[in-house]
Short mmCIF file of C-alpha atoms in Angstrom, two decimals:
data_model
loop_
_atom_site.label_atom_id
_atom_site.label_comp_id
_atom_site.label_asym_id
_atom_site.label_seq_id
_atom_site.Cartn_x
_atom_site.Cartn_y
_atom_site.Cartn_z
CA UNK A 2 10.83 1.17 25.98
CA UNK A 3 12.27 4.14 24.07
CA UNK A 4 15.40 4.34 26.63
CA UNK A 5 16.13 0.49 26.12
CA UNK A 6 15.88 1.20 22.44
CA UNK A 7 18.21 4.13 22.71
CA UNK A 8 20.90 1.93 24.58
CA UNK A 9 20.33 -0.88 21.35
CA UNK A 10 20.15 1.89 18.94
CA UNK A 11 23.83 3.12 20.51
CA UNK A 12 25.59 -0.29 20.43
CA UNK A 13 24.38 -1.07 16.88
CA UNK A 14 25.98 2.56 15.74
CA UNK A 15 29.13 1.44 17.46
CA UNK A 16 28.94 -1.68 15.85
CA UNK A 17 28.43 -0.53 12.50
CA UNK A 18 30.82 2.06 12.57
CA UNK A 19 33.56 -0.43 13.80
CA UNK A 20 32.82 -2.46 10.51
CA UNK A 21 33.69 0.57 8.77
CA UNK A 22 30.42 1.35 6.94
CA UNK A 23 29.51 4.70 5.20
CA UNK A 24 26.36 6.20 3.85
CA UNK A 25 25.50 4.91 0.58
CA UNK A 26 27.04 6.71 -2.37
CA UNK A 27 23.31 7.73 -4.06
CA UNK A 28 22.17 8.59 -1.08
CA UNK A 29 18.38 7.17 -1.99
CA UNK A 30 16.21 5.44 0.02
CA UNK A 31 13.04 3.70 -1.06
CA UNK A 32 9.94 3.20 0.70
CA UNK A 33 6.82 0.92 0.40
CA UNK A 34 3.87 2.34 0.10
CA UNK A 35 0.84 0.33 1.17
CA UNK A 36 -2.57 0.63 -0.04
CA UNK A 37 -3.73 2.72 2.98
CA UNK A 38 -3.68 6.64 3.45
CA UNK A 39 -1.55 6.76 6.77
CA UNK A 40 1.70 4.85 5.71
CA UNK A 41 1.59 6.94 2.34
CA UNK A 42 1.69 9.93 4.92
CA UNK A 43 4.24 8.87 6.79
CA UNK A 44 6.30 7.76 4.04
CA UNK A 45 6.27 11.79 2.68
CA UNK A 46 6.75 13.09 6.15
CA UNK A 47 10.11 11.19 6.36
CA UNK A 48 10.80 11.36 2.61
CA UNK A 49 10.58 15.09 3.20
CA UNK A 50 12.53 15.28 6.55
CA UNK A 51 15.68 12.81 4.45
CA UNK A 52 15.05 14.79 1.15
CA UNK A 53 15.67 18.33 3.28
CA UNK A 54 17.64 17.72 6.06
CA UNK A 55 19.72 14.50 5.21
CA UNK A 56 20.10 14.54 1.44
CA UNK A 57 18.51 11.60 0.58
CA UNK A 58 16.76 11.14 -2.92
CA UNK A 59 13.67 9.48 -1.85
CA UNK A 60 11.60 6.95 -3.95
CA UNK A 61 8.01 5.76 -3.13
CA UNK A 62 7.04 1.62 -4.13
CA UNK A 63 3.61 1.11 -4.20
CA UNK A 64 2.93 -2.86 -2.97
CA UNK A 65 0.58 -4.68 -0.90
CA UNK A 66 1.25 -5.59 2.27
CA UNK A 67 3.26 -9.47 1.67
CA UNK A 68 5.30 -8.31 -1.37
CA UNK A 69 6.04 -5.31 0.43
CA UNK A 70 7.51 -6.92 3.20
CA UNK A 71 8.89 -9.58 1.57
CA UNK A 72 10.66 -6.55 -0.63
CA UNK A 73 12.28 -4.98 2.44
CA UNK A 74 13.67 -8.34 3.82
CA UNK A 75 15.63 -8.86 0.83
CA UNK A 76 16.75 -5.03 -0.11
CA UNK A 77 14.07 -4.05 -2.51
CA UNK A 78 12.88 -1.60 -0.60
CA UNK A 79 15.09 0.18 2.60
CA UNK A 80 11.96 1.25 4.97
CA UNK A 81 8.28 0.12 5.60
CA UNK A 82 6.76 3.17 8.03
CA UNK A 83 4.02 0.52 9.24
CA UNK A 84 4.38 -2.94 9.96
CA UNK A 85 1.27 -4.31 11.58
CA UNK A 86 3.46 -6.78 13.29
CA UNK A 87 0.62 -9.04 14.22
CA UNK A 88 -1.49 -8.71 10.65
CA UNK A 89 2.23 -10.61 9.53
CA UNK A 90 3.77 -12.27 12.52
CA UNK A 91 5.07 -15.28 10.76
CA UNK A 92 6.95 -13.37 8.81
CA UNK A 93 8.12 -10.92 10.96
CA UNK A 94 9.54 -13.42 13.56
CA UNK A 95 11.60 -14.78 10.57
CA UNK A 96 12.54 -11.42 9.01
CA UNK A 97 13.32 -9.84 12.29
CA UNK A 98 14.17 -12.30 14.86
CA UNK A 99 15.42 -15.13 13.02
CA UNK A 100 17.12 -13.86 10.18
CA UNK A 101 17.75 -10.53 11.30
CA UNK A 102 17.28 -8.74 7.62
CA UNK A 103 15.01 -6.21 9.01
CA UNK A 104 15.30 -4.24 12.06
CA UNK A 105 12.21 -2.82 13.96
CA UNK A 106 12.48 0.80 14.99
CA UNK A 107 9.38 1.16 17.20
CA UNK A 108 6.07 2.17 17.01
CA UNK A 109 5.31 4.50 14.44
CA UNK A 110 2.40 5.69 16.71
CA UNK A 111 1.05 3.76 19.98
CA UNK A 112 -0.80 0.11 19.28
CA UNK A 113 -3.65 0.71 17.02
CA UNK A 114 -7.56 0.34 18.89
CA UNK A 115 -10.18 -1.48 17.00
CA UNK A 116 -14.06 -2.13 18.36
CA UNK A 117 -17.30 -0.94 18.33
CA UNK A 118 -17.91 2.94 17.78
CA UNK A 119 -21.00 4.95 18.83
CA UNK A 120 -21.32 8.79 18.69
CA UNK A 121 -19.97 10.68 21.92
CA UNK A 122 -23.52 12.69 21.77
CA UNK A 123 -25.58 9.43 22.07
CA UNK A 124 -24.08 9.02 25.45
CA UNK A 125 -23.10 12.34 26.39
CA UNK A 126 -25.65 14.58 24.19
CA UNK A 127 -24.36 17.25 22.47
CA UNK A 128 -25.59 20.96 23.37
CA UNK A 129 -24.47 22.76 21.07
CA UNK A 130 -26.27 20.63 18.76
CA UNK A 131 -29.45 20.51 20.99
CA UNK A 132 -28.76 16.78 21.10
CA UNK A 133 -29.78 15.34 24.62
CA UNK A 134 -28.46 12.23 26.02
CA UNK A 135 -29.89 8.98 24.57
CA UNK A 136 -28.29 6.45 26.34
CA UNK A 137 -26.24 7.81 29.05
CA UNK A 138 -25.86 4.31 31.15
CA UNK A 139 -23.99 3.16 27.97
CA UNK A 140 -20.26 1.94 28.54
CA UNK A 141 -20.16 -1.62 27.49
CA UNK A 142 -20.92 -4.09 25.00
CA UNK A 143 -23.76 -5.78 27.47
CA UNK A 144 -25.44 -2.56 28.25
CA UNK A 145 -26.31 -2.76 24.51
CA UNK A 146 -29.87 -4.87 24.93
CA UNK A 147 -30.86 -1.77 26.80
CA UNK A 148 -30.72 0.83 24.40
CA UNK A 149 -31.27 -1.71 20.88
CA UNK A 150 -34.14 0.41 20.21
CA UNK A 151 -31.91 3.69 19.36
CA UNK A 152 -29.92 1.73 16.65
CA UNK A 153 -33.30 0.02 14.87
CA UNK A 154 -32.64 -1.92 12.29
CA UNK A 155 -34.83 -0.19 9.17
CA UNK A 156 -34.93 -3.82 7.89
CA UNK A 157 -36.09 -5.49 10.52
CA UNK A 158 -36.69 -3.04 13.04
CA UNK A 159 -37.60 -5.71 16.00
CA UNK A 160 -33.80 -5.77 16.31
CA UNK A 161 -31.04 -2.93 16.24
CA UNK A 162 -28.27 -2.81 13.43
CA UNK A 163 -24.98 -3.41 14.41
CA UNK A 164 -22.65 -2.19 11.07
CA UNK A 165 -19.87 -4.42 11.24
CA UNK A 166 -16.91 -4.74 9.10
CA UNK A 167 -16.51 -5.94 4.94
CA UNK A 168 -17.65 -9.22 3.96
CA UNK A 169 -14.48 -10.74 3.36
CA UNK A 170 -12.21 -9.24 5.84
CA UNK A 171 -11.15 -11.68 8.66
CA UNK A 172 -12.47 -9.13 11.20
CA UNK A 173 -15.96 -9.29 9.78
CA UNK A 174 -16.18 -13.41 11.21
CA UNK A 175 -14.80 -12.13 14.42
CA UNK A 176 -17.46 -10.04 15.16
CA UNK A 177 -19.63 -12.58 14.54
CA UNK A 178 -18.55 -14.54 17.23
CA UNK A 179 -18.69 -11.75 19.40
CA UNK A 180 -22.38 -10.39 18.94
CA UNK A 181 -23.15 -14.69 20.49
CA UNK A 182 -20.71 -14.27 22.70
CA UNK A 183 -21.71 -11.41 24.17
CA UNK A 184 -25.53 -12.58 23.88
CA UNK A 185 -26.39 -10.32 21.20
CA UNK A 186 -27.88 -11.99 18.85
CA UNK A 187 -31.69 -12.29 20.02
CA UNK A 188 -31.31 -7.70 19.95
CA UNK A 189 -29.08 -7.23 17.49
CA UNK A 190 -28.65 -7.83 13.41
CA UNK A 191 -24.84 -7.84 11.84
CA UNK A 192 -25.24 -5.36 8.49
CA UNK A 193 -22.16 -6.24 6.16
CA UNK A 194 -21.42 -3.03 4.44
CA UNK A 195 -20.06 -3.72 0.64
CA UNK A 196 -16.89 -1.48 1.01
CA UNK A 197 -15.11 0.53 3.70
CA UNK A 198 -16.80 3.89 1.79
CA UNK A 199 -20.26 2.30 2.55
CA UNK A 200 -19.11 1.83 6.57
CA UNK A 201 -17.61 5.10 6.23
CA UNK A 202 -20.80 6.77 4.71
CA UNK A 203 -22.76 4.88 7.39
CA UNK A 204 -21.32 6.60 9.81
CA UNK A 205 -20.96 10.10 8.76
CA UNK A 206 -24.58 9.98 7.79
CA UNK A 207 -25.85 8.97 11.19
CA UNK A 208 -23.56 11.71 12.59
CA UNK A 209 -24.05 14.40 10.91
CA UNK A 210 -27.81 13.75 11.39
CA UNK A 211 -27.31 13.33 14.86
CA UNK A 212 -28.94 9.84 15.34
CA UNK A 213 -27.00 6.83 16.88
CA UNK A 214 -25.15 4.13 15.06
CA UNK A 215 -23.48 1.16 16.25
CA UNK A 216 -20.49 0.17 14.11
CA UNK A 217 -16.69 -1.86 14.04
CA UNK A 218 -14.06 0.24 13.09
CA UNK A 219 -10.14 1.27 13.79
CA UNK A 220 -7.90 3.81 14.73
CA UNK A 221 -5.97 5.83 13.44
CA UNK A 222 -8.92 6.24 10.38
CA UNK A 223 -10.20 10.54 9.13
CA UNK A 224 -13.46 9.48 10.47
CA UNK A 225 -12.18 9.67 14.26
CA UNK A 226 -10.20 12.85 13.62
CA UNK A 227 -13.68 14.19 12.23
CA UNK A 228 -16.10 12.94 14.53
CA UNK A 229 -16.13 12.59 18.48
CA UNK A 230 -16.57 9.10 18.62
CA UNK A 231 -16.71 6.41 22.09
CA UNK A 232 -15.51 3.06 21.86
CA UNK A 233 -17.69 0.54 23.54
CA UNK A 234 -16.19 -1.34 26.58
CA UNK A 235 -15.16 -5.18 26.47
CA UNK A 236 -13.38 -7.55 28.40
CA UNK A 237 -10.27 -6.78 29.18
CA UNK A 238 -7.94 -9.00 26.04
CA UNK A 239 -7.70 -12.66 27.01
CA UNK A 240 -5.74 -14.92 25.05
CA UNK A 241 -7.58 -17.49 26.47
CA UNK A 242 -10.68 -16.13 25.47
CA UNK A 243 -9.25 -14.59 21.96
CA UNK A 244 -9.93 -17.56 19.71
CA UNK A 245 -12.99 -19.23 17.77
CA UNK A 246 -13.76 -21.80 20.55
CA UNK A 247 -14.38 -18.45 22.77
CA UNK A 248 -15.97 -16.70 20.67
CA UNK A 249 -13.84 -13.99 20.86
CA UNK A 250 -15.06 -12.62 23.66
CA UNK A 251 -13.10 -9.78 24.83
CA UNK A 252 -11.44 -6.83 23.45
CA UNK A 253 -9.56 -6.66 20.58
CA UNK A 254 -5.79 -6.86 20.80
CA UNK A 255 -3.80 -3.56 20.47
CA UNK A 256 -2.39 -3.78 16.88
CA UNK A 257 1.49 -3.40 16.87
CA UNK A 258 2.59 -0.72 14.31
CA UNK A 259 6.33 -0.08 13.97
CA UNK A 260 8.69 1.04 12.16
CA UNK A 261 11.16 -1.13 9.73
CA UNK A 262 14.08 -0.87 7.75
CA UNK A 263 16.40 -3.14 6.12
CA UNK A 264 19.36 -4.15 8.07
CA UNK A 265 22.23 -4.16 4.97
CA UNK A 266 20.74 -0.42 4.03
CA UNK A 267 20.88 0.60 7.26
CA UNK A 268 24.59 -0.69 7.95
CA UNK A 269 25.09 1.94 4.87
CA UNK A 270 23.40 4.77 6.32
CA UNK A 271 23.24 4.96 10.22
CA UNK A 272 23.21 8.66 10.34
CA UNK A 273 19.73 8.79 9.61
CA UNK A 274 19.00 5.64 12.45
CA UNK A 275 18.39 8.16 15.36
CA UNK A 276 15.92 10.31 13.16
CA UNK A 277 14.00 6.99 12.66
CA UNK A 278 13.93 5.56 15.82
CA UNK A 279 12.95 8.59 17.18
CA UNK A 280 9.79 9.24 14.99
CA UNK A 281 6.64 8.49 16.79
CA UNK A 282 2.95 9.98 16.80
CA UNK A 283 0.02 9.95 18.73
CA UNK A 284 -3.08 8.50 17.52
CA UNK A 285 -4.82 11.98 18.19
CA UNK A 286 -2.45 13.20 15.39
CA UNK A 287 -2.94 10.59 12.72
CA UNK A 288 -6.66 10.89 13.43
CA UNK A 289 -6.70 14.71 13.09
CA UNK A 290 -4.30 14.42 9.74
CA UNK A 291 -6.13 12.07 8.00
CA UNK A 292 -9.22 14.24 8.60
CA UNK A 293 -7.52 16.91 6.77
CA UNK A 294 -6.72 14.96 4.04
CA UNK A 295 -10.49 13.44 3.69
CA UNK A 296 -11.84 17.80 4.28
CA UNK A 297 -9.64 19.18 2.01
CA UNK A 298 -9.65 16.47 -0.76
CA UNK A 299 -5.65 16.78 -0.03
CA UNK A 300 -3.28 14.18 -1.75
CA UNK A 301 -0.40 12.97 0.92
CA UNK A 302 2.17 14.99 -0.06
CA UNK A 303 0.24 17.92 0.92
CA UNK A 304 -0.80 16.14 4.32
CA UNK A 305 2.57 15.44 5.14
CA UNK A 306 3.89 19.23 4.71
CA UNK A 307 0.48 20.12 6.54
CA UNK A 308 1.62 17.74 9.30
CA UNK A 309 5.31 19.04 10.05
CA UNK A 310 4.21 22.46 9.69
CA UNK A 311 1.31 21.72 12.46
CA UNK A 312 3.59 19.58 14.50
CA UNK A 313 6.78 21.48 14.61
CA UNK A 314 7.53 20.94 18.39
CA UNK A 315 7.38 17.49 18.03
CA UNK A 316 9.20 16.27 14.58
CA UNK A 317 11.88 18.80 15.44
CA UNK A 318 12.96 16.54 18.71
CA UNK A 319 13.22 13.53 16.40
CA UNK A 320 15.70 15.05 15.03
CA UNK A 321 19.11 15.35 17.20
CA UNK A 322 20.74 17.64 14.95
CA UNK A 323 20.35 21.72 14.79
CA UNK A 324 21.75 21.87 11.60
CA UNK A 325 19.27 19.44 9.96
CA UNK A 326 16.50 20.99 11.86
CA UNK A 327 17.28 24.19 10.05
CA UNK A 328 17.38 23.00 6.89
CA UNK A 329 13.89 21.22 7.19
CA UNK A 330 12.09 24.21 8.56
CA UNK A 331 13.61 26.15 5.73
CA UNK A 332 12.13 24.00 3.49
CA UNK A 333 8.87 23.66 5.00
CA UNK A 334 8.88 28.04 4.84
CA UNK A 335 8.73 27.89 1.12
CA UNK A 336 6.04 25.56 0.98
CA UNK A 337 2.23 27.11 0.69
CA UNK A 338 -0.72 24.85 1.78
#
């Protein structure tokens, strides 16, 4: 995929060189920054990397996730570091494939999991924590009547708890569907948590305590940079079986997260194109960055400098340039974390 992008990212140089473009005379570029911690990240990683290395002035937009979008299709704002493609796919077929205002880049890190989370050490154990194995024939969603005892329900503990996602949230419904689906309901209550701290705290509780927990959740989230967690087994993702009628019964589909920036703005500025198409992560990496930030009570300016100086080897091939290598890591040198 990265190779075919290459070959598109080479003819639309060509092309906008021929039109006899140059990089924009302020040399600023603005980026949206969505209510969640790992696009604010990424935003200051490549803020820094233009700021250093390119010479870009770079500004940070705070906006939710429509406005935001709508904001880079029309100029407002020159890069979005995550577009859940899916989350938005009406407009994103418009702004990208019809109209062409903004062009996607590529995945900002592979396509995001989502499911349902139980500690390693309930399968596994943990020794160092003297932890045996409570359920070690657990892999899937319908070895889950087995073990429902573990994950008692302190409400009504002639059923397990299953935490599942915010009132409100169109996941929340979803799951739902699955717990029938998946003939869950006669072992298993849904527990609506009142905010993502409460799921969060859930968790972490249970953890820490060493005692199992069954709960929804994502990647890339601090909690799974934190804690060893497995992600139960479904069906292998069926359109066919992905809708309401179905009940949903089958994984989750990978969330698309990619990279965007405005067409016009980047006409202006294509030396900065291979930097961008270039950037990608791992899921390890946002994991184990956004568990620094939630440790260390860290803002994201101090993640991001924490996060290109512990992943030198692999920012620096984003990057096809020595010379703006060098000025980056100079940079990053007189910054103390």
């Amino acid at each position: 995929m990265r190779k075919l992008f290459a070959l598109f990212c080479a003819v639309s140089i060509a092309v906008f060189c021929i039109a006899g473009s140059a990089p924009a005379k302020d040399k600023t570029v603005t980026f949206v920054d969505f209510s969640w911690s790992s696009v604010q990240m990424h935003n200051r990683i490549a803020g820094f990397v233009l700021e250093h290395g390119y010479g870009y002035k770079p500004n940070y937009i705070f906006a939710e996730s429509v406005p935001g979008l709508t904001g880079l299709a029309r100029g407002d704002i020159d890069v979005a570091m995550e577009m859940w493609v899916d989350n938005v796919l009406d407009w994103y077929n418009k702004a990208v494939g019809k109209d062409k205002k903004v062009i996607d880049l590529g995945p900002v890190f592979p396509d995001s999991p989502q499911g349902w989370y139980v500690p390693t050490f309930v399968i596994e154990g943990d020794e160092e924590r003297g932890i045996e194995p409570m359920a070690p024939d657990l892999r899937s969603v319908y070895d889950l009547p087995k073990y429902w005892e573990l994950f008692k329900d302190p409400e009504k503990p002639n059923k397990g708890r299953f935490y599942n996602a915010i009132p409100g949230w169109v996941v929340h419904d979803i799951n739902l569907k699955k717990l029938e689906a998946y003939g869950l309901t006669e072992t298993f209550e849904p527990f609506g948590p009142g905010s993502q701290t409460s799921l969060a705290t859930a968790i972490v509780t249970a953890y820490n305590k060493g005692q199992p927990v069954l709960a929804y959740y994502w990647e890339p989230e601090w909690i799974m940079g934190m804690l060893n967690m497995t992600r139960l087994e479904e069906p292998p993702y069926d359109p066919k079986k992905w809708n309401d009628e179905a009940g949903y019964a089958c994984e989750f589909p990978a969330a698309r997260v990619h990279i965007g920036i405005n067409a016009d703005f980047l006409k202006n500025n294509t030396e900065i194109l291979s930097f961008l198409a270039n950037y990608e992560t791992t899921l390890e990496q946002n994991n184990a960055a956004l568990a620094y930030m939630q440790q260390n009570n860290a803002n994201v300016e101090t993640t991001a400098v924490w996060f290109l100086k512990e992943y030198k080897d692999l920012w620096t091939k984003w990057i096809p340039d020595d010379e703006v290598k060098e000025k980056v890591l100079k940079a990053l040198e007189k910054i103390k974390i």
